[in-house]
Coordinates of C-alpha atoms in Angstrom, one line a residue:
Chain A
M1 CA 128.3 69.8 116.7
S2 CA 131.6 71.2 115.5
E3 CA 133.3 74.1 117.2
R4 CA 132.1 77.2 115.4
E5 CA 133.6 80.6 115.5
T6 CA 131.0 83.0 116.9
S7 CA 131.2 86.7 116.4
P8 CA 129.4 89.0 118.8
E9 CA 127.3 90.5 116.1
W10 CA 125.6 89.2 113.0
P11 CA 126.9 90.5 109.7
L12 CA 125.5 93.7 108.2
Y13 CA 123.3 93.6 105.1
E14 CA 122.1 96.4 102.8
V15 CA 118.4 96.2 101.8
F16 CA 116.8 97.2 98.5
V17 CA 113.1 97.3 98.0
R18 CA 111.1 97.6 94.8
G19 CA 107.9 99.5 95.6
K20 CA 104.5 98.9 93.9
R21 CA 105.0 102.0 91.7
G22 CA 108.7 101.6 91.3
L23 CA 110.5 99.9 88.4
N24 CA 113.8 99.4 90.2
H25 CA 115.0 98.3 93.6
V26 CA 115.9 101.3 95.8
H27 CA 118.2 101.2 98.8
V28 CA 116.2 101.7 101.9
G29 CA 118.6 100.8 104.8
S30 CA 120.6 98.1 106.4
L31 CA 120.1 95.4 109.0
H32 CA 121.8 92.5 110.8
A33 CA 121.1 88.9 110.0
A34 CA 122.9 85.5 110.6
D35 CA 122.6 84.5 106.9
D36 CA 121.1 85.4 103.6
A37 CA 117.8 83.7 104.1
M38 CA 117.3 85.4 107.5
A39 CA 118.3 88.7 106.0
V40 CA 115.4 88.5 103.5
L41 CA 112.9 87.8 106.3
H42 CA 114.3 90.6 108.4
A43 CA 114.1 92.9 105.4
R44 CA 110.5 92.0 105.0
D45 CA 109.8 92.6 108.6
V46 CA 111.7 95.8 109.0
Y47 CA 111.3 97.6 105.7
T48 CA 108.1 96.5 104.1
R49 CA 105.7 96.5 107.0
R50 CA 103.9 99.6 105.8
N51 CA 102.9 97.9 102.5
E52 CA 105.8 99.5 100.6
G53 CA 107.2 96.6 98.6
V54 CA 106.7 93.9 96.2
S55 CA 110.2 92.6 96.0
V56 CA 113.3 92.7 98.2
W57 CA 117.0 92.3 97.6
V58 CA 119.6 91.9 100.3
V59 CA 123.4 91.9 100.0
R60 CA 126.2 91.7 102.5
S61 CA 127.5 95.2 103.0
E62 CA 131.0 94.0 102.7
H63 CA 130.3 92.9 99.2
I64 CA 129.6 96.4 98.1
T65 CA 132.4 98.3 96.5
A66 CA 131.9 102.0 96.9
S67 CA 133.5 105.1 95.4
S68 CA 135.6 107.1 97.8
P69 CA 134.3 110.5 99.1
D70 CA 137.9 111.8 98.5
E71 CA 137.5 111.2 94.7
K72 CA 134.2 112.9 94.6
D73 CA 135.4 115.8 92.4
P74 CA 137.3 113.9 89.8
M75 CA 134.5 111.3 89.7
F76 CA 131.5 113.4 89.4
A77 CA 132.2 117.1 88.9
P78 CA 133.2 116.7 85.2
S79 CA 129.6 115.8 84.3
G80 CA 128.2 118.9 86.0
D81 CA 128.3 121.2 83.0
K82 CA 127.5 118.8 80.2
V83 CA 123.8 119.5 79.9
Y84 CA 123.9 118.2 76.3
R85 CA 124.1 114.7 77.7
H86 CA 120.5 114.9 78.8
P87 CA 117.9 113.9 76.1
T88 CA 116.2 117.3 76.5
F89 CA 116.6 118.5 73.0
Y90 CA 113.9 116.5 71.4
D91 CA 110.3 115.6 72.2
I92 CA 109.5 112.3 73.8
P93 CA 106.2 110.8 72.5
D94 CA 103.5 110.3 75.2
S95 CA 103.4 106.7 74.5
V96 CA 106.9 106.0 75.6
P97 CA 106.9 105.5 79.4
H98 CA 109.6 105.4 82.0
I99 CA 112.1 107.9 80.6
Chain B
M1 CA 78.0 106.4 115.8
H2 CA 79.7 103.1 115.1
A3 CA 77.5 100.5 113.4
P4 CA 78.2 97.0 114.6
D5 CA 78.9 95.8 111.1
D6 CA 81.1 98.7 110.1
H7 CA 84.4 97.0 109.3
E8 CA 85.8 99.9 107.4
S9 CA 86.8 102.4 110.0
A10 CA 90.4 101.2 110.2
Y11 CA 90.8 101.6 106.5
A12 CA 88.7 104.7 105.8
G13 CA 91.6 107.1 106.2
L14 CA 94.0 105.0 104.2
L15 CA 92.0 104.2 101.2
V16 CA 92.0 107.7 99.9
N17 CA 94.8 109.6 98.1
D18 CA 98.1 108.2 99.3
A19 CA 100.3 109.9 96.7
H20 CA 102.4 111.6 99.4
W21 CA 103.9 108.2 100.4
A22 CA 107.1 107.6 98.5
F23 CA 106.4 103.9 97.9
G24 CA 102.7 104.1 97.9
T25 CA 100.5 102.3 100.3
D26 CA 97.6 100.7 98.4
F27 CA 95.9 99.4 101.5
E28 CA 93.0 97.0 100.9
D29 CA 90.0 96.4 103.1
P30 CA 89.9 92.6 103.4
L31 CA 86.1 92.7 103.7
A32 CA 85.4 95.0 100.7
G33 CA 82.4 93.8 98.8
V34 CA 81.8 90.9 101.1
D35 CA 78.2 89.9 101.9
T36 CA 77.8 90.5 105.6
T37 CA 74.3 88.9 106.0
I38 CA 74.2 85.8 108.2
P39 CA 73.7 82.7 106.0
D40 CA 70.3 81.0 106.1
G41 CA 70.0 78.2 108.7
V42 CA 72.8 79.4 110.8
D43 CA 72.1 80.2 114.5
P44 CA 73.5 83.7 115.0
A45 CA 74.4 82.9 118.6
V46 CA 76.5 79.9 117.4
L47 CA 78.2 82.0 114.8
A48 CA 79.0 84.7 117.3
R49 CA 80.4 82.3 119.9
Y50 CA 82.5 80.6 117.2
C51 CA 83.9 83.9 116.1
L52 CA 84.6 84.9 119.7
A53 CA 86.6 81.7 120.3
L54 CA 88.8 82.2 117.2
G55 CA 89.1 85.9 117.9
D56 CA 90.1 85.4 121.5
D57 CA 92.8 83.0 120.5
A58 CA 94.3 85.7 118.3
L59 CA 93.7 88.6 120.8
V60 CA 95.3 86.9 123.7
L61 CA 98.4 85.6 121.8
S62 CA 98.7 89.0 120.2
H63 CA 98.9 90.5 123.7
R64 CA 101.6 87.9 124.8
L65 CA 103.6 88.8 121.7
T66 CA 103.2 92.5 122.3
Q67 CA 104.8 91.9 125.7
W68 CA 108.0 91.1 123.8
C69 CA 108.2 94.6 122.5
G70 CA 111.6 96.0 123.4
R71 CA 112.7 92.7 124.9
A72 CA 113.6 90.5 121.9
P73 CA 117.2 89.4 121.3
D74 CA 117.7 92.0 118.7
L75 CA 115.9 94.8 116.8
E76 CA 115.0 92.8 113.8
E77 CA 113.3 90.0 115.9
D78 CA 111.6 92.6 118.0
I79 CA 109.9 94.1 114.9
A80 CA 109.1 90.7 113.6
L81 CA 107.3 89.7 116.8
A82 CA 105.5 93.0 116.8
N83 CA 104.4 92.5 113.2
I84 CA 103.0 89.1 114.0
A85 CA 101.2 90.5 117.1
L86 CA 99.6 93.1 114.8
D87 CA 98.5 90.5 112.3
L88 CA 96.8 88.5 115.0
L89 CA 95.3 91.7 116.5
G90 CA 93.8 92.4 113.0
Q91 CA 92.3 88.9 112.8
A92 CA 90.9 89.4 116.3
R93 CA 89.3 92.7 115.4
L94 CA 87.5 91.3 112.4
L95 CA 86.4 88.2 114.3
L96 CA 85.1 90.1 117.3
T97 CA 83.4 92.6 115.0
R98 CA 81.7 89.7 113.3
A99 CA 80.6 88.2 116.6
A100 CA 79.0 91.5 117.6
A101 CA 77.2 91.8 114.3
A102 CA 75.9 88.2 114.4
D103 CA 74.7 88.4 118.0
P104 CA 74.7 91.9 119.6
S105 CA 73.6 90.3 122.9
C106 CA 77.2 89.0 123.4
V107 CA 78.5 92.6 123.7
P108 CA 78.9 93.9 127.2
A109 CA 76.7 96.8 128.1
L110 CA 78.5 100.1 128.3
P111 CA 77.3 103.5 129.7
E112 CA 74.8 105.3 127.6
G113 CA 76.5 107.4 124.9
S114 CA 79.8 105.5 125.1
P115 CA 81.7 105.7 121.8
V116 CA 83.5 102.4 122.3
P117 CA 82.9 100.2 119.2
A118 CA 81.5 96.7 119.8
E119 CA 84.7 94.9 119.1
D120 CA 86.5 97.0 121.7
A121 CA 83.7 96.4 124.2
L122 CA 84.2 92.6 123.6
A123 CA 88.0 92.9 124.0
Y124 CA 88.2 95.2 127.0
F125 CA 84.9 94.7 129.0
R126 CA 84.6 91.0 129.2
D127 CA 85.9 89.0 132.2
D128 CA 88.2 86.0 131.8
R129 CA 85.3 83.5 132.2
D130 CA 83.7 85.0 129.1
F131 CA 86.9 84.5 127.0
G132 CA 86.9 81.4 124.8
N133 CA 90.6 81.1 123.9
V134 CA 92.5 77.9 124.3
R135 CA 94.8 78.0 127.3
M136 CA 98.0 77.7 125.3
V137 CA 97.9 81.3 124.2
E138 CA 97.4 82.7 127.7
V139 CA 100.3 81.1 129.6
P140 CA 103.0 83.6 130.6
N141 CA 105.9 84.3 128.3
G142 CA 109.1 82.4 128.8
D143 CA 112.3 82.9 126.9
F144 CA 112.7 83.5 123.2
A145 CA 112.7 79.7 122.6
E146 CA 109.3 79.5 124.3
A147 CA 107.9 82.3 122.1
I148 CA 109.1 80.4 119.0
A149 CA 107.8 77.0 120.1
R150 CA 104.4 78.5 121.0
L151 CA 104.2 80.4 117.7
L152 CA 105.1 77.3 115.7
L153 CA 102.5 75.2 117.4
F154 CA 99.8 77.9 117.2
S155 CA 100.4 79.0 113.7
T156 CA 100.6 75.4 112.3
W157 CA 97.3 74.6 113.9
R158 CA 95.6 77.9 113.0
L159 CA 96.8 77.8 109.4
A160 CA 95.3 74.3 109.0
L161 CA 92.0 75.6 110.5
F162 CA 92.0 78.7 108.3
E163 CA 92.7 76.7 105.1
H164 CA 89.4 74.9 105.7
L165 CA 87.7 78.0 107.1
A166 CA 88.3 79.8 103.8
G167 CA 85.5 77.7 102.4
S168 CA 83.1 78.7 105.1
G169 CA 79.5 79.3 104.3
D170 CA 79.7 82.6 106.1
A171 CA 81.2 85.0 103.6
V172 CA 82.8 87.2 106.3
L173 CA 84.5 84.2 108.0
A174 CA 85.7 83.0 104.6
A175 CA 87.2 86.4 103.9
V176 CA 88.9 86.6 107.3
A177 CA 90.3 83.2 106.8
A178 CA 91.6 84.0 103.3
K179 CA 93.3 87.1 104.6
G180 CA 94.6 85.2 107.7
R181 CA 96.1 82.3 105.7
K182 CA 98.8 84.5 104.1
E183 CA 99.7 85.9 107.5
L184 CA 99.7 82.6 109.3
T185 CA 101.8 81.1 106.5
Y186 CA 104.5 83.7 107.2
H187 CA 104.2 83.2 111.0
R188 CA 104.7 79.4 110.6
D189 CA 107.6 80.0 108.3
F190 CA 109.2 82.5 110.7
A191 CA 108.7 80.2 113.7
G192 CA 109.8 77.1 111.8
R193 CA 113.1 78.7 110.7
W194 CA 113.9 79.8 114.2
F195 CA 112.8 76.4 115.6
L196 CA 115.4 74.8 113.3
T197 CA 118.0 77.4 114.2
L198 CA 117.6 76.9 117.9
A199 CA 117.3 73.1 117.7
Q200 CA 120.5 72.8 115.8
G201 CA 122.3 75.9 117.1
T202 CA 124.2 75.5 120.4
E203 CA 123.7 73.1 123.2
E204 CA 122.2 75.9 125.2
S205 CA 119.7 76.9 122.5
R206 CA 118.6 73.3 122.0
R207 CA 118.2 72.8 125.7
R208 CA 116.0 75.9 126.0
L209 CA 113.9 74.9 123.0
L210 CA 113.3 71.4 124.2
D211 CA 112.4 72.8 127.7
A212 CA 109.9 75.2 126.1
L213 CA 108.3 72.5 123.9
A214 CA 108.0 70.2 126.9
G215 CA 106.3 73.0 128.9
L216 CA 103.8 73.7 126.1
W217 CA 103.0 70.1 125.2
P218 CA 100.4 69.5 127.9
L219 CA 98.4 72.4 126.5
W220 CA 98.6 71.1 122.9
P221 CA 95.8 68.5 122.8
E222 CA 93.3 71.1 124.0
L223 CA 93.6 72.8 120.5
F224 CA 92.0 69.7 118.9
R225 CA 89.1 69.2 121.4
T226 CA 85.7 69.8 119.7
H227 CA 83.7 72.3 121.7
P228 CA 79.9 72.0 121.2
V229 CA 80.0 75.5 119.5
E230 CA 82.6 74.3 117.1
A231 CA 80.6 71.2 116.4
A232 CA 77.5 73.2 115.7
A233 CA 79.4 75.8 113.6
A234 CA 80.9 72.9 111.5
A235 CA 77.6 71.2 111.2
A236 CA 76.0 74.5 109.9
G237 CA 78.8 74.8 107.3
V238 CA 80.3 78.0 108.7
G239 CA 83.0 76.6 111.0
V240 CA 85.7 73.9 111.1
D241 CA 85.9 71.1 113.7
P242 CA 89.4 71.3 115.1
A243 CA 89.5 67.5 115.5
S244 CA 89.2 67.3 111.7
V245 CA 92.6 69.0 111.2
A246 CA 94.5 67.0 113.8
A247 CA 96.1 64.6 111.3
E248 CA 97.3 67.2 108.9
V249 CA 98.7 69.4 111.6
D250 CA 100.5 66.5 113.1
A251 CA 102.0 65.7 109.7
V252 CA 103.3 69.2 109.3
L253 CA 104.7 69.3 112.8
G254 CA 106.3 65.9 112.3
Q255 CA 108.1 67.2 109.2
V256 CA 109.5 70.2 111.2
F257 CA 110.5 67.9 114.2
A258 CA 112.2 65.4 111.9
T259 CA 114.2 68.1 110.1
C260 CA 115.2 69.6 113.5
G261 CA 116.0 66.2 115.2
V262 CA 113.3 66.8 117.8
D263 CA 111.0 64.2 119.3
R264 CA 107.5 64.8 120.4
P265 CA 107.6 65.3 124.2
E266 CA 105.8 62.8 126.4
A267 CA 103.6 64.7 128.7
A268 CA 100.0 64.2 129.9
P269 CA 97.5 66.7 128.7
L270 CA 96.7 69.5 131.2
A271 CA 93.4 68.6 132.7
G272 CA 90.4 70.9 132.5
V273 CA 88.5 72.2 135.5
A274 CA 85.6 69.9 136.2
G275 CA 85.6 68.9 132.5
R276 CA 85.8 72.5 131.3
F277 CA 88.5 74.0 129.2
G278 CA 89.6 77.3 127.7
R279 CA 86.8 77.3 125.2
D280 CA 84.3 76.9 128.1
G281 CA 85.8 79.9 129.9
A282 CA 87.8 77.9 132.3
H283 CA 91.2 79.5 132.3
T284 CA 94.5 79.6 134.2
E285 CA 95.2 82.4 136.5
A286 CA 97.5 83.9 133.9
L287 CA 94.6 85.1 131.8
S288 CA 93.0 87.2 134.5
L289 CA 96.4 88.9 135.1
L290 CA 96.9 89.4 131.4
L291 CA 93.4 90.9 131.1
A292 CA 93.8 93.1 134.1
E293 CA 96.8 94.7 132.4
M294 CA 95.3 94.8 128.9
Q295 CA 91.9 96.2 130.0
V296 CA 92.7 98.6 132.9
V297 CA 92.8 101.8 130.8
A298 CA 89.8 101.1 128.7
R299 CA 87.7 100.1 131.8
A300 CA 88.7 103.2 133.6
H301 CA 87.4 105.3 130.8
P302 CA 84.3 103.6 129.4
R303 CA 83.3 106.8 127.6
G304 CA 86.8 107.3 126.2
Q305 CA 87.5 107.8 122.5
W306 CA 90.8 106.3 121.2

């Protein structure tokens, strides 16, 4: 067995679960796991034990690129007063779901 | 009052409106719509004792796994072991309930007016000599490698049993087995992955795993002994003779061992006591200590409502 570098803690993963009534995966939390396969098992055990999910995604936290809190205003404030970007000015037929 | 064949109480509160849960719950009663009458030609006492044996296996191992709570190597593994313990507890509950429904005379007598349901009376008011579990599930916990090795052996064996039991002539046993198969498949997968990780991890993890396997090996053949109750249940078309799954269990285990580079240990089977084994109620001292801890509160309050 070759010398392997061991770190004191397993890498961090972010967990996304798609619920039975949900159409998309939703971030539910994070966990530690040694590799991707173990992260899926851990996600199943930690985040779907109350019958919440039908599908799980995991991704190493370090692979997520996030916006910076410092840029919050330039990033998001400009959309705050542009109500006309919402499709609220016409009627949606009842037969069109998930809008 | 609790009817002996009332399987629904655990689900009653969960099957109603659950809209307030963000993800939804959609719990299912595994016995919904299942015919609970005892099939023609089946001796109710045989069916009850067969259910007790399978239920006790699950109940006792569930308690051993519960003892890992807060002690596993990390949070995620702690929850995983607790989940598995709960799966087994659920199997035990359904099987003990079925035993009580088939043969009410197997349920210990409790004080008049006690609200304790029959399956709880069976779990908490029987002595060790009335438990029919195999001895492998009762031996005290060792290290994490021991928990993994025991779970791999147990779930591989029980999954094979349940695959066949799903075709049982007793509709309740068939439903319990159909539900349990999915759970046991996960348990075996969980244990198998950790078995591989420990076998091929570090020198220390491999040493611990091999030690654990060697310690469990003398208890392994007992799982494939045919007790007269199992033979009678199999003959009546409601049970599975454990000897009949020995070859397929060995093949699965052989695959895991080959992948992990692990040899079957060489160890003589643990002898019975005057020819009696766990299924006969002949147990190691560990079971009475386990039961003393598990049963003490219930026994102190036989009229208690939980």
